[in-house]
Amino acid sequence: MPPSTSAISLLDVSRQQLESHRHAEAAHNLHAALAIEPAHADAYLLLGDVALEQSDWKSSIRWLRKGAALNPRSSQAWLLLGATLGDSEWTNPKMLKEATSALQTAVRLEPHNSNAYWQLGDVHAACGARRLAVQTLARAVSL
């Protein structure tokens, strides 16, 4: 079932508010959109962006996980999740493993996305897999 027009309108307004750094208003409208359309993956991804802008890594990751789960064919969802997991200020080996998996999914879904390869290369480097990091980053540059 396609999302309702009112939920889409709220998402559009939220995007503008996010760009204007009006985070509280954006979050409010995104929650309102989810009240109308609880399975709207883009609303969760935008909530992840809002939380990230506010340096709330834990909430950002929670929202991005939900968005990726609701739209598993979205390379952008997996890219955002993987990049956030790999860049969070309290990243641990378990999170790096999840970041690697998410970014590999993003690459598989969109094999010509240089940013996905770049992020994956960064995560490989953080894991200590230098040779794999160099290969992955070279692939990003070649795209």
Tab-separated table of C-alpha atoms in Angstrom:
chain	number	residue	atom	x	y	z
A	1	MET	CA	0.000	0.000	0.000
A	2	PRO	CA	1.491	3.384	-0.955
A	3	PRO	CA	2.080	5.928	1.809
A	4	SER	CA	-0.664	8.459	2.445
A	5	THR	CA	-0.291	11.928	0.956
A	6	SER	CA	-0.428	13.503	4.419
A	7	ALA	CA	2.516	11.366	5.589
A	8	ILE	CA	4.454	12.293	2.456
A	9	SER	CA	3.676	15.982	3.030
A	10	LEU	CA	4.948	15.736	6.590
A	11	LEU	CA	8.143	14.092	5.327
A	12	ASP	CA	8.671	16.876	2.791
A	13	VAL	CA	8.226	19.531	5.489
A	14	SER	CA	10.566	17.576	7.783
A	15	ARG	CA	13.286	17.511	5.116
A	16	GLN	CA	13.079	21.301	4.805
A	17	GLN	CA	13.187	21.696	8.574
A	18	LEU	CA	16.191	19.392	8.809
A	19	GLU	CA	18.009	21.443	6.156
A	20	SER	CA	17.195	24.574	8.176
A	21	HIS	CA	18.536	22.933	11.357
A	22	ARG	CA	15.090	23.007	12.952
A	23	HIS	CA	15.592	19.575	14.447
A	24	ALA	CA	12.846	19.549	17.071
A	25	GLU	CA	10.221	20.559	14.509
A	26	ALA	CA	11.497	17.980	12.024
A	27	ALA	CA	11.379	15.223	14.654
A	28	HIS	CA	7.854	16.255	15.664
A	29	ASN	CA	6.631	16.074	12.060
A	30	LEU	CA	8.382	12.770	11.451
A	31	HIS	CA	6.707	11.238	14.487
A	32	ALA	CA	3.391	12.608	13.205
A	33	ALA	CA	4.056	10.975	9.826
A	34	LEU	CA	4.788	7.682	11.572
A	35	ALA	CA	1.530	7.955	13.502
A	36	ILE	CA	-0.213	8.032	10.115
A	37	GLU	CA	2.083	5.556	8.350
A	38	PRO	CA	3.931	3.435	10.960
A	39	ALA	CA	5.932	1.451	8.400
A	40	HIS	CA	7.300	4.411	6.434
A	41	ALA	CA	11.011	3.603	6.126
A	42	ASP	CA	11.994	7.090	4.950
A	43	ALA	CA	10.553	8.635	8.117
A	44	TYR	CA	12.815	6.415	10.214
A	45	LEU	CA	15.831	7.265	8.053
A	46	LEU	CA	15.108	10.970	8.449
A	47	LEU	CA	14.726	10.519	12.210
A	48	GLY	CA	18.148	8.910	12.084
A	49	ASP	CA	19.477	12.001	10.316
A	50	VAL	CA	17.862	14.301	12.892
A	51	ALA	CA	19.390	12.330	15.766
A	52	LEU	CA	22.777	12.312	14.041
A	53	GLU	CA	22.645	16.092	13.566
A	54	GLN	CA	22.080	16.329	17.315
A	55	SER	CA	25.025	13.969	18.017
A	56	ASP	CA	22.641	11.370	19.439
A	57	TRP	CA	24.404	8.335	17.966
A	58	LYS	CA	22.406	5.764	19.899
A	59	SER	CA	19.030	7.074	18.713
A	60	SER	CA	20.330	7.600	15.197
A	61	ILE	CA	21.444	3.990	14.933
A	62	ARG	CA	18.141	2.764	16.365
A	63	TRP	CA	16.131	4.746	13.779
A	64	LEU	CA	18.408	3.779	10.895
A	65	ARG	CA	18.188	0.094	11.805
A	66	LYS	CA	14.402	0.349	11.737
A	67	GLY	CA	14.440	2.147	8.358
A	68	ALA	CA	16.765	-0.429	6.805
A	69	ALA	CA	14.670	-3.290	8.177
A	70	LEU	CA	11.515	-1.780	6.683
A	71	ASN	CA	13.137	-1.207	3.288
A	72	PRO	CA	15.846	-3.854	2.898
A	73	ARG	CA	16.234	-3.095	-0.817
A	74	SER	CA	17.312	0.494	-0.179
A	75	SER	CA	21.036	0.843	-0.666
A	76	GLN	CA	20.802	4.327	0.844
A	77	ALA	CA	19.311	2.913	4.060
A	78	TRP	CA	22.156	0.406	4.425
A	79	LEU	CA	24.737	3.039	3.521
A	80	LEU	CA	23.450	5.451	6.172
A	81	LEU	CA	23.304	2.717	8.790
A	82	GLY	CA	26.766	1.364	7.991
A	83	ALA	CA	28.383	4.789	7.867
A	84	THR	CA	26.810	5.798	11.167
A	85	LEU	CA	27.788	2.551	12.894
A	86	GLY	CA	31.337	2.915	11.613
A	87	ASP	CA	31.654	6.583	12.564
A	88	SER	CA	29.982	6.668	15.961
A	89	GLU	CA	32.154	7.954	18.755
A	90	TRP	CA	31.662	4.761	20.760
A	91	THR	CA	32.122	2.199	18.000
A	92	ASN	CA	33.106	-1.254	19.186
A	93	PRO	CA	34.023	-4.479	17.334
A	94	LYS	CA	30.404	-5.685	17.287
A	95	MET	CA	29.252	-2.400	15.741
A	96	LEU	CA	32.080	-2.509	13.193
A	97	LYS	CA	30.952	-5.995	12.191
A	98	GLU	CA	27.385	-4.715	11.733
A	99	ALA	CA	28.710	-1.684	9.830
A	100	THR	CA	30.651	-3.983	7.503
A	101	SER	CA	27.583	-6.094	6.853
A	102	ALA	CA	25.369	-3.060	6.223
A	103	LEU	CA	27.883	-1.491	3.834
A	104	GLN	CA	28.407	-4.765	1.979
A	105	THR	CA	24.637	-4.865	1.500
A	106	ALA	CA	24.695	-1.288	0.176
A	107	VAL	CA	27.455	-2.220	-2.286
A	108	ARG	CA	25.605	-5.354	-3.388
A	109	LEU	CA	22.395	-3.373	-3.980
A	110	GLU	CA	24.154	-0.502	-5.761
A	111	PRO	CA	27.519	-1.714	-7.084
A	112	HIS	CA	28.421	1.619	-8.707
A	113	ASN	CA	28.021	3.717	-5.553
A	114	SER	CA	31.502	5.038	-4.831
A	115	ASN	CA	30.426	6.440	-1.455
A	116	ALA	CA	29.347	2.973	-0.284
A	117	TYR	CA	32.763	1.584	-1.236
A	118	TRP	CA	34.496	4.524	0.442
A	119	GLN	CA	32.604	4.011	3.691
A	120	LEU	CA	33.242	0.255	3.537
A	121	GLY	CA	36.954	0.920	3.040
A	122	ASP	CA	36.990	3.156	6.109
A	123	VAL	CA	35.331	0.433	8.174
A	124	HIS	CA	37.788	-2.182	6.900
A	125	ALA	CA	40.608	0.138	7.997
A	126	ALA	CA	39.011	0.586	11.437
A	127	CYS	CA	38.865	-3.215	11.725
A	128	GLY	CA	42.574	-3.461	10.934
A	129	ALA	CA	42.031	-5.096	7.529
A	130	ARG	CA	44.434	-2.744	5.748
A	131	ARG	CA	44.846	-4.695	2.503
A	132	LEU	CA	41.074	-5.040	2.109
A	133	ALA	CA	40.660	-1.360	3.011
A	134	VAL	CA	43.112	-0.331	0.277
A	135	GLN	CA	41.371	-2.547	-2.306
A	136	THR	CA	37.941	-1.208	-1.359
A	137	LEU	CA	39.064	2.411	-1.364
A	138	ALA	CA	40.724	1.887	-4.750
A	139	ARG	CA	37.408	0.604	-6.050
A	140	ALA	CA	35.680	3.719	-4.710
A	141	VAL	CA	38.153	5.954	-6.513
A	142	SER	CA	37.760	4.015	-9.764
A	143	LEU	CA	34.000	4.589	-9.911
